[in-house]
GROMACS .gro file of C-alpha atoms in nm:
model
  431
    1MET     CA    1   0.000   0.000   0.000
    2SER     CA    2   0.296   0.233   0.047
    3HIS     CA    3   0.330   0.247  -0.333
    4ASP     CA    4  -0.040   0.321  -0.393
    5THR     CA    5  -0.046   0.653  -0.579
    6THR     CA    6  -0.393   0.732  -0.442
    7THR     CA    7  -0.244   0.774  -0.093
    8GLN     CA    8   0.050   0.989  -0.206
    9SER     CA    9   0.052   1.366  -0.177
   10PHE     CA   10   0.055   1.588  -0.486
   11GLY     CA   11   0.418   1.679  -0.416
   12THR     CA   12   0.521   1.314  -0.404
   13ARG     CA   13   0.339   1.232  -0.728
   14LEU     CA   14   0.490   1.539  -0.898
   15GLY     CA   15   0.838   1.441  -0.779
   16ASN     CA   16   0.797   1.086  -0.912
   17PHE     CA   17   0.674   1.226  -1.244
   18LEU     CA   18   0.973   1.460  -1.278
   19ARG     CA   19   1.220   1.180  -1.199
   20ARG     CA   20   1.112   0.977  -1.501
   21GLU     CA   21   1.356   0.962  -1.789
   22THR     CA   22   1.080   1.037  -2.040
   23THR     CA   23   0.970   1.344  -1.845
   24GLY     CA   24   1.321   1.490  -1.834
   25GLY     CA   25   1.367   1.444  -2.208
   26ALA     CA   26   1.025   1.588  -2.291
   27LEU     CA   27   1.084   1.899  -2.078
   28LEU     CA   28   1.424   1.954  -2.243
   29ILE     CA   29   1.276   1.927  -2.591
   30GLY     CA   30   0.980   2.148  -2.498
   31ALA     CA   31   1.198   2.422  -2.348
   32ALA     CA   32   1.431   2.421  -2.649
   33ALA     CA   33   1.137   2.438  -2.892
   34ILE     CA   34   0.983   2.732  -2.704
   35ALA     CA   35   1.319   2.911  -2.706
   36LEU     CA   36   1.361   2.861  -3.081
   37VAL     CA   37   1.012   2.992  -3.154
   38PHE     CA   38   1.057   3.287  -2.914
   39ALA     CA   39   1.400   3.379  -3.054
   40ASN     CA   40   1.268   3.388  -3.412
   41SER     CA   41   0.929   3.547  -3.345
   42PRO     CA   42   0.827   3.915  -3.362
   43TRP     CA   43   0.908   3.919  -2.988
   44ARG     CA   44   1.269   3.807  -3.034
   45GLU     CA   45   1.400   4.135  -2.892
   46ALA     CA   46   1.209   4.061  -2.571
   47TYR     CA   47   1.376   3.718  -2.557
   48GLU     CA   48   1.719   3.877  -2.601
   49THR     CA   49   1.640   4.143  -2.339
   50LEU     CA   50   1.525   3.876  -2.095
   51SER     CA   51   1.838   3.667  -2.156
   52GLN     CA   52   2.067   3.968  -2.102
   53THR     CA   53   1.892   4.101  -1.791
   54VAL     CA   54   2.157   4.134  -1.519
   55VAL     CA   55   2.071   4.009  -1.172
   56GLY     CA   56   2.293   3.991  -0.863
   57PRO     CA   57   2.563   4.195  -0.693
   58ALA     CA   58   2.908   4.263  -0.834
   59ASN     CA   59   3.050   4.332  -0.486
   60ILE     CA   60   2.984   4.253  -0.125
   61GLY     CA   61   3.128   4.557   0.049
   62PRO     CA   62   3.479   4.608  -0.088
   63VAL     CA   63   3.508   4.248  -0.211
   64TYR     CA   64   3.448   4.185  -0.582
   65ILE     CA   65   3.251   3.860  -0.622
   66HIS     CA   66   3.133   3.889  -0.986
   67LEU     CA   67   2.777   3.771  -0.926
   68ASP     CA   68   2.624   4.041  -1.146
   69LEU     CA   69   2.529   3.786  -1.409
   70THR     CA   70   2.274   3.782  -1.689
   71LEU     CA   71   1.981   3.542  -1.654
   72ALA     CA   72   2.136   3.330  -1.930
   73LYS     CA   73   2.461   3.311  -1.731
   74TRP     CA   74   2.274   3.228  -1.410
   75ALA     CA   75   2.114   2.938  -1.597
   76ALA     CA   76   2.446   2.812  -1.738
   77ASP     CA   77   2.667   2.873  -1.435
   78GLY     CA   78   2.416   2.853  -1.151
   79LEU     CA   79   2.121   2.625  -1.224
   80LEU     CA   80   2.336   2.385  -1.422
   81ALA     CA   81   2.540   2.325  -1.104
   82ILE     CA   82   2.231   2.142  -0.972
   83PHE     CA   83   2.240   1.911  -1.274
   84PHE     CA   84   2.613   1.852  -1.230
   85PHE     CA   85   2.554   1.774  -0.862
   86THR     CA   86   2.328   1.486  -0.971
   87VAL     CA   87   2.596   1.386  -1.223
   88GLY     CA   88   2.849   1.375  -0.938
   89LEU     CA   89   2.614   1.159  -0.730
   90GLU     CA   90   2.563   0.923  -1.023
   91LEU     CA   91   2.935   0.902  -1.092
   92LYS     CA   92   3.010   0.825  -0.727
   93HIS     CA   93   2.749   0.550  -0.719
   94GLU     CA   94   2.868   0.395  -1.045
   95PHE     CA   95   3.233   0.396  -0.934
   96VAL     CA   96   3.164   0.249  -0.588
   97ALA     CA   97   2.861   0.022  -0.629
   98GLY     CA   98   2.745   0.042  -0.990
   99SER     CA   99   2.853  -0.048  -1.341
  100LEU     CA  100   3.197   0.117  -1.311
  101ARG     CA  101   3.308  -0.070  -0.999
  102SER     CA  102   3.442  -0.361  -1.203
  103PRO     CA  103   3.681  -0.271  -1.486
  104LYS     CA  104   3.600  -0.603  -1.650
  105GLN     CA  105   3.228  -0.524  -1.663
  106ALA     CA  106   3.270  -0.157  -1.746
  107GLY     CA  107   3.573  -0.191  -1.974
  108VAL     CA  108   3.390  -0.201  -2.309
  109PRO     CA  109   3.152   0.096  -2.253
  110MET     CA  110   3.430   0.298  -2.088
  111LEU     CA  111   3.664   0.250  -2.383
  112ALA     CA  112   3.374   0.306  -2.622
  113ALA     CA  113   3.311   0.639  -2.450
  114VAL     CA  114   3.673   0.742  -2.506
  115GLY     CA  115   3.654   0.645  -2.872
  116GLY     CA  116   3.320   0.821  -2.900
  117MET     CA  117   3.476   1.144  -2.773
  118ALA     CA  118   3.811   1.131  -2.952
  119LEU     CA  119   3.684   1.074  -3.306
  120PRO     CA  120   3.424   1.358  -3.303
  121ALA     CA  121   3.695   1.599  -3.183
  122ILE     CA  122   3.930   1.479  -3.459
  123ILE     CA  123   3.657   1.513  -3.722
  124TYR     CA  124   3.577   1.864  -3.599
  125VAL     CA  125   3.940   1.978  -3.614
  126VAL     CA  126   4.001   1.824  -3.957
  127MET     CA  127   3.684   1.970  -4.108
  128VAL     CA  128   3.732   2.317  -3.959
  129LEU     CA  129   4.089   2.334  -4.088
  130SER     CA  130   4.009   2.189  -4.428
  131LEU     CA  131   3.720   2.432  -4.473
  132GLY     CA  132   3.942   2.727  -4.383
  133ASN     CA  133   3.785   2.820  -4.051
  134SER     CA  134   4.079   2.784  -3.813
  135GLU     CA  135   3.945   3.062  -3.586
  136ALA     CA  136   3.678   2.817  -3.467
  137LEU     CA  137   3.929   2.557  -3.344
  138HIS     CA  138   3.856   2.648  -2.981
  139GLY     CA  139   3.524   2.467  -3.012
  140TRP     CA  140   3.686   2.125  -3.069
  141ALA     CA  141   3.519   1.977  -2.758
  142ILE     CA  142   3.162   2.072  -2.858
  143PRO     CA  143   3.080   1.744  -3.041
  144THR     CA  144   3.234   1.522  -2.773
  145ALA     CA  145   2.945   1.537  -2.524
  146THR     CA  146   2.642   1.311  -2.468
  147ASP     CA  147   2.320   1.426  -2.301
  148ILE     CA  148   2.224   1.158  -2.047
  149ALA     CA  149   1.866   1.277  -1.985
  150PHE     CA  150   1.777   1.317  -2.353
  151ALA     CA  151   1.940   0.990  -2.464
  152LEU     CA  152   1.784   0.779  -2.187
  153ALA     CA  153   1.442   0.931  -2.257
  154VAL     CA  154   1.455   0.822  -2.623
  155LEU     CA  155   1.571   0.475  -2.516
  156ALA     CA  156   1.287   0.446  -2.262
  157VAL     CA  157   1.024   0.532  -2.524
  158PHE     CA  158   1.151   0.341  -2.828
  159GLY     CA  159   1.357   0.062  -2.673
  160LYS     CA  160   1.079  -0.125  -2.493
  161GLY     CA  161   1.142  -0.498  -2.505
  162LEU     CA  162   1.520  -0.477  -2.530
  163PRO     CA  163   1.741  -0.611  -2.247
  164VAL     CA  164   1.800  -0.365  -1.962
  165ALA     CA  165   2.174  -0.425  -2.010
  166ILE     CA  166   2.152  -0.194  -2.314
  167ARG     CA  167   2.046   0.091  -2.086
  168THR     CA  168   2.333   0.006  -1.851
  169PHE     CA  169   2.578   0.024  -2.144
  170LEU     CA  170   2.439   0.363  -2.254
  171LEU     CA  171   2.436   0.493  -1.897
  172THR     CA  172   2.795   0.380  -1.837
  173LEU     CA  173   2.908   0.534  -2.165
  174ALA     CA  174   2.726   0.861  -2.090
  175VAL     CA  175   2.858   0.877  -1.732
  176VAL     CA  176   3.219   0.833  -1.850
  177ASP     CA  177   3.146   1.086  -2.125
  178ASP     CA  178   3.026   1.334  -1.862
  179LEU     CA  179   3.331   1.271  -1.644
  180LEU     CA  180   3.566   1.339  -1.935
  181ALA     CA  181   3.362   1.644  -2.037
  182ILE     CA  182   3.396   1.781  -1.682
  183ILE     CA  183   3.773   1.732  -1.700
  184ILE     CA  184   3.782   1.905  -2.040
  185ILE     CA  185   3.585   2.202  -1.905
  186ALA     CA  186   3.811   2.228  -1.600
  187VAL     CA  187   4.138   2.198  -1.796
  188PHE     CA  188   4.072   2.363  -2.132
  189TYR     CA  189   3.799   2.616  -2.060
  190THR     CA  190   3.942   2.783  -1.754
  191SER     CA  191   4.150   3.089  -1.845
  192GLU     CA  192   4.260   3.254  -1.519
  193ILE     CA  193   4.247   3.106  -1.172
  194ASN     CA  194   4.228   3.303  -0.848
  195GLY     CA  195   4.400   3.076  -0.597
  196ALA     CA  196   4.244   3.237  -0.289
  197TRP     CA  197   3.886   3.192  -0.411
  198LEU     CA  198   3.960   2.841  -0.535
  199GLY     CA  199   4.115   2.748  -0.201
  200GLY     CA  200   3.813   2.891  -0.020
  201SER     CA  201   3.579   2.689  -0.238
  202LEU     CA  202   3.772   2.367  -0.173
  203VAL     CA  203   3.761   2.434   0.203
  204VAL     CA  204   3.383   2.478   0.193
  205ILE     CA  205   3.351   2.164  -0.022
  206ALA     CA  206   3.556   1.976   0.240
  207ILE     CA  207   3.316   2.100   0.511
  208PHE     CA  208   3.023   1.995   0.291
  209ALA     CA  209   3.183   1.650   0.245
  210TRP     CA  210   3.226   1.609   0.619
  211TYR     CA  211   2.876   1.728   0.704
  212ILE     CA  212   2.696   1.521   0.439
  213ARG     CA  213   2.852   1.210   0.597
  214THR     CA  214   2.737   1.287   0.952
  215ARG     CA  215   2.452   1.092   1.109
  216SER     CA  216   2.171   1.340   1.037
  217PRO     CA  217   2.274   1.618   0.797
  218LYS     CA  218   2.008   1.889   0.754
  219TRP     CA  219   1.917   2.008   0.406
  220TRP     CA  220   1.886   2.368   0.531
  221LEU     CA  221   2.259   2.361   0.618
  222LEU     CA  222   2.370   2.168   0.309
  223ILE     CA  223   2.211   2.419   0.069
  224PRO     CA  224   2.396   2.727   0.208
  225LEU     CA  225   2.725   2.531   0.201
  226PHE     CA  226   2.651   2.434  -0.160
  227VAL     CA  227   2.577   2.795  -0.258
  228VAL     CA  228   2.890   2.933  -0.088
  229ALA     CA  229   3.115   2.667  -0.245
  230TRP     CA  230   2.959   2.741  -0.584
  231ALA     CA  231   3.002   3.119  -0.543
  232PHE     CA  232   3.367   3.084  -0.439
  233MET     CA  233   3.436   2.848  -0.732
  234HIS     CA  234   3.272   3.093  -0.971
  235ALA     CA  235   3.483   3.379  -0.836
  236SER     CA  236   3.798   3.167  -0.878
  237GLY     CA  237   3.762   3.151  -1.256
  238VAL     CA  238   3.705   2.774  -1.266
  239HIS     CA  239   3.364   2.695  -1.415
  240ALA     CA  240   3.130   2.685  -1.119
  241THR     CA  241   2.958   2.361  -1.222
  242ILE     CA  242   3.278   2.179  -1.114
  243ALA     CA  243   3.180   2.260  -0.754
  244GLY     CA  244   2.852   2.077  -0.808
  245VAL     CA  245   3.033   1.766  -0.932
  246LEU     CA  246   3.277   1.765  -0.640
  247MET     CA  247   2.998   1.798  -0.385
  248GLY     CA  248   2.809   1.515  -0.556
  249PHE     CA  249   3.121   1.300  -0.520
  250ALA     CA  250   3.126   1.382  -0.149
  251ALA     CA  251   2.817   1.173  -0.072
  252THR     CA  252   2.872   0.812   0.033
  253ALA     CA  253   2.770   0.535  -0.207
  254ARG     CA  254   2.740   0.270   0.063
  255PRO     CA  255   2.498   0.269   0.359
  256ILE     CA  256   2.638   0.429   0.676
  257HIS     CA  257   2.514   0.486   1.033
  258GLY     CA  258   2.290   0.178   1.010
  259GLU     CA  259   2.092   0.315   0.717
  260THR     CA  260   1.939   0.086   0.453
  261ASP     CA  261   1.977   0.334   0.168
  262THR     CA  262   2.289   0.505   0.035
  263ARG     CA  263   2.337   0.880   0.058
  264THR     CA  264   2.402   0.902  -0.317
  265HIS     CA  265   2.063   0.745  -0.389
  266HIS     CA  266   1.889   0.952  -0.122
  267TYR     CA  267   2.015   1.287  -0.251
  268GLU     CA  268   1.973   1.194  -0.616
  269HIS     CA  269   1.611   1.104  -0.538
  270ALA     CA  270   1.565   1.440  -0.365
  271VAL     CA  271   1.745   1.662  -0.617
  272LYS     CA  272   1.658   1.497  -0.950
  273PRO     CA  273   1.309   1.656  -0.977
  274TRP     CA  274   1.470   2.000  -0.937
  275SER     CA  275   1.738   1.911  -1.190
  276GLN     CA  276   1.509   1.764  -1.456
  277GLY     CA  277   1.204   1.978  -1.383
  278LEU     CA  278   1.369   2.318  -1.332
  279ALA     CA  279   1.744   2.349  -1.394
  280LEU     CA  280   1.774   2.171  -1.730
  281PRO     CA  281   1.460   2.317  -1.894
  282ILE     CA  282   1.552   2.674  -1.792
  283PHE     CA  283   1.908   2.624  -1.918
  284ALA     CA  284   1.770   2.488  -2.247
  285PHE     CA  285   1.533   2.784  -2.274
  286PHE     CA  286   1.813   3.039  -2.245
  287SER     CA  287   2.073   2.843  -2.445
  288ALA     CA  288   1.875   2.700  -2.737
  289GLY     CA  289   1.723   3.027  -2.857
  290VAL     CA  290   1.921   3.069  -3.179
  291ASN     CA  291   1.814   3.376  -3.377
  292LEU     CA  292   1.803   3.267  -3.741
  293VAL     CA  293   1.606   3.568  -3.864
  294ASP     CA  294   1.832   3.869  -3.813
  295GLY     CA  295   2.173   3.926  -3.963
  296GLY     CA  296   2.244   3.710  -4.265
  297GLY     CA  297   1.952   3.478  -4.191
  298PRO     CA  298   1.951   3.100  -4.158
  299ALA     CA  299   2.140   3.044  -4.483
  300GLU     CA  300   2.442   3.239  -4.363
  301ILE     CA  301   2.444   3.084  -4.015
  302LEU     CA  302   2.395   2.726  -4.135
  303ALA     CA  303   2.657   2.764  -4.409
  304GLN     CA  304   2.936   2.809  -4.154
  305PRO     CA  305   3.202   2.533  -4.159
  306ILE     CA  306   3.155   2.496  -3.785
  307VAL     CA  307   2.799   2.374  -3.843
  308PHE     CA  308   2.908   2.090  -4.072
  309ALA     CA  309   3.194   2.000  -3.837
  310ILE     CA  310   2.970   1.972  -3.530
  311VAL     CA  311   2.693   1.779  -3.706
  312ALA     CA  312   2.945   1.538  -3.858
  313GLY     CA  313   3.122   1.500  -3.523
  314LEU     CA  314   2.807   1.426  -3.321
  315VAL     CA  315   2.628   1.203  -3.571
  316LEU     CA  316   2.908   1.027  -3.762
  317GLY     CA  317   3.195   1.069  -3.516
  318LYS     CA  318   3.002   0.921  -3.225
  319LEU     CA  319   2.868   0.638  -3.442
  320ILE     CA  320   3.204   0.532  -3.588
  321GLY     CA  321   3.399   0.601  -3.268
  322ILE     CA  322   3.173   0.392  -3.045
  323LEU     CA  323   3.110   0.105  -3.285
  324GLY     CA  324   3.471   0.095  -3.404
  325THR     CA  325   3.614   0.098  -3.052
  326THR     CA  326   3.370  -0.170  -2.935
  327TRP     CA  327   3.448  -0.395  -3.232
  328LEU     CA  328   3.823  -0.355  -3.178
  329VAL     CA  329   3.811  -0.409  -2.800
  330THR     CA  330   3.594  -0.721  -2.821
  331ARG     CA  331   3.816  -0.868  -3.094
  332VAL     CA  332   4.165  -0.808  -2.954
  333THR     CA  333   4.107  -0.816  -2.576
  334PRO     CA  334   3.929  -1.056  -2.341
  335LEU     CA  335   3.667  -0.789  -2.265
  336ARG     CA  336   3.313  -0.870  -2.376
  337LEU     CA  337   2.975  -0.702  -2.387
  338ALA     CA  338   2.727  -0.777  -2.108
  339GLN     CA  339   2.493  -1.074  -2.137
  340GLY     CA  340   2.210  -1.020  -2.382
  341ILE     CA  341   2.383  -0.746  -2.582
  342GLY     CA  342   2.509  -0.789  -2.936
  343VAL     CA  343   2.710  -0.545  -3.146
  344ARG     CA  344   2.393  -0.468  -3.345
  345ASP     CA  345   2.233  -0.330  -3.025
  346LEU     CA  346   2.505  -0.067  -3.014
  347LEU     CA  347   2.396   0.089  -3.343
  348PRO     CA  348   2.105   0.275  -3.178
  349VAL     CA  349   2.318   0.337  -2.867
  350ALA     CA  350   2.585   0.505  -3.080
  351PHE     CA  351   2.324   0.724  -3.247
  352LEU     CA  352   2.177   0.821  -2.907
  353ALA     CA  353   2.525   0.915  -2.788
  354GLY     CA  354   2.524   1.178  -3.063
  355ILE     CA  355   2.259   1.375  -2.873
  356GLY     CA  356   2.496   1.636  -2.733
  357PHE     CA  357   2.246   1.901  -2.624
  358THR     CA  358   2.299   2.015  -2.261
  359VAL     CA  359   2.675   1.974  -2.219
  360SER     CA  360   2.746   2.057  -2.584
  361LEU     CA  361   2.547   2.382  -2.549
  362LEU     CA  362   2.746   2.463  -2.236
  363ILE     CA  363   3.081   2.399  -2.409
  364ALA     CA  364   2.966   2.609  -2.707
  365GLU     CA  365   2.903   2.903  -2.472
  366LEU     CA  366   3.244   2.854  -2.313
  367SER     CA  367   3.420   2.823  -2.651
  368PHE     CA  368   3.315   3.148  -2.817
  369GLU     CA  369   3.209   3.498  -2.725
  370GLU     CA  370   2.844   3.539  -2.637
  371GLY     CA  371   2.632   3.633  -2.938
  372SER     CA  372   2.912   3.574  -3.192
  373GLU     CA  373   2.841   3.408  -3.526
  374TYR     CA  374   3.034   3.103  -3.408
  375THR     CA  375   2.814   3.069  -3.099
  376LEU     CA  376   2.496   3.093  -3.306
  377GLY     CA  377   2.630   2.846  -3.563
  378ALA     CA  378   2.746   2.603  -3.295
  379LYS     CA  379   2.411   2.608  -3.115
  380ALA     CA  380   2.220   2.561  -3.440
  381ALA     CA  381   2.447   2.267  -3.528
  382ILE     CA  382   2.398   2.108  -3.184
  383LEU     CA  383   2.020   2.131  -3.218
  384ILE     CA  384   2.026   1.987  -3.572
  385ALA     CA  385   2.264   1.706  -3.478
  386SER     CA  386   2.065   1.619  -3.165
  387VAL     CA  387   1.740   1.595  -3.362
  388VAL     CA  388   1.906   1.383  -3.633
  389ALA     CA  389   2.077   1.157  -3.377
  390ALA     CA  390   1.757   1.116  -3.173
  391THR     CA  391   1.554   1.032  -3.485
  392LEU     CA  392   1.807   0.778  -3.611
  393GLY     CA  393   1.836   0.634  -3.261
  394ALA     CA  394   1.458   0.594  -3.234
  395LEU     CA  395   1.428   0.432  -3.578
  396THR     CA  396   1.712   0.187  -3.517
  397LEU     CA  397   1.574   0.101  -3.172
  398ARG     CA  398   1.241   0.003  -3.325
  399TRP     CA  399   1.428  -0.200  -3.587
  400ASP     CA  400   1.634  -0.372  -3.317
  401VAL     CA  401   1.325  -0.457  -3.112
  402LYS     CA  402   1.177  -0.645  -3.409
  403GLN     CA  403   1.489  -0.856  -3.470
  404GLU     CA  404   1.513  -1.209  -3.335
  405ARG     CA  405   1.754  -1.242  -3.046
  406GLY     CA  406   1.999  -1.531  -3.027
  407PRO     CA  407   2.093  -1.734  -2.719
  408ASP     CA  408   2.447  -1.587  -2.702
  409MET     CA  409   2.426  -1.229  -2.822
  410ASN     CA  410   2.757  -1.118  -2.669
  411ARG     CA  411   2.944  -1.422  -2.810
  412ASP     CA  412   3.115  -1.525  -2.489
  413ASP     CA  413   3.028  -1.893  -2.552
  414LEU     CA  414   2.787  -1.889  -2.257
  415PRO     CA  415   2.408  -1.880  -2.285
  416ASP     CA  416   2.265  -1.537  -2.201
  417GLU     CA  417   2.052  -1.511  -1.887
  418VAL     CA  418   1.828  -1.210  -1.948
  419THR     CA  419   1.537  -1.164  -1.709
  420THR     CA  420   1.454  -0.791  -1.722
  421PHE     CA  421   1.368  -0.581  -2.024
  422ILE     CA  422   1.317  -0.213  -2.088
  423GLY     CA  423   0.955  -0.121  -2.017
  424ASP     CA  424   0.859  -0.433  -1.817
  425GLU     CA  425   0.708  -0.410  -1.469
  426GLN     CA  426   1.039  -0.426  -1.280
  427ASP     CA  427   1.199  -0.173  -1.511
  428ARG     CA  428   0.910   0.071  -1.471
  429LYS     CA  429   0.939   0.037  -1.096
  430ASP     CA  430   1.313   0.117  -1.109
  431HIS     CA  431   1.294   0.396  -1.369
   0.00000   0.00000   0.00000
């Protein structure tokens, strides 16, 4: 009876709705579509004015803290830290108790993630240089990212009937992708670092890490610590979302103090509705509004070499990088795919990995000056590539569902033991 929705409060039902993979993807798509319509409507100046509205103080007394940010920046630097906090929680769980705890189990998707990031970057660089647009080289990391929420939502809708191990492969690949993207942002997209502010942020994060592991941490103390650590990290010059990741890593992934649930699961359960229902849609609204009407129009923006490079990187680079790496690894090493998965199942997975969206949009904003032609072209390319990748992923998922499955899909000479499938009762309960 504890699971009977008729006895649950409205807040509980809303939270459960927002945690669903399909809900997160739908809200992302909806927010991006509204932004595109708004940015190209007769009210596009109002959209631009709203995006550039400055909120927050530049100083606290004599101390310069640089929190006088536009609403678009607050969405990218502030709200997105909530999303990256959930990413940190997920990473911690996967490394300690999930699919990444065993290198043997996680080896193939982890290496596939590396291949799926390296080849798109190479394709981008080669195309940009060959098309004579070397000024855009700074955006090399744009096509390397995978949007977890968007990709899992498409899989949940169109992959019903496939083994759950396919979701685990995609999740592992996307989690490693996110980890590498975080490292790229921290290393390559940080220009100047203020050591004092960075040190202060790390001290607050250490306090947060200690407090979140105590017997009964209070949310009304954790939130101020989170905000202060984020503000100090932002003032240091390091992208502030890194603070969110580090604080997500601080939670324990094994039960402590006699608890039956892990802290990573507890806080992910609590924060995910805010991440998927608020942070990501607002970020998408402010980031996806590409103005194709003014200036040279859509023809000029879409004709940029950067557009072709990003679309090719996300759609073709991810596909060839993931499939090629997987084929090579399973042929020349003892590593194998999980039970129930064949190489053919990775065709839709590789397409879904080409949905860059959230992190790609963030890297695009970090790569070029705000409002520049490169930024507009990069965002347009990300949206185009994400739609193409999602469509191809959905079509190939439906094709895969209809194919007959053999007794040894992963070719490890052992019969597959597959008991749960995407969309069945147990899967719906878990996701």
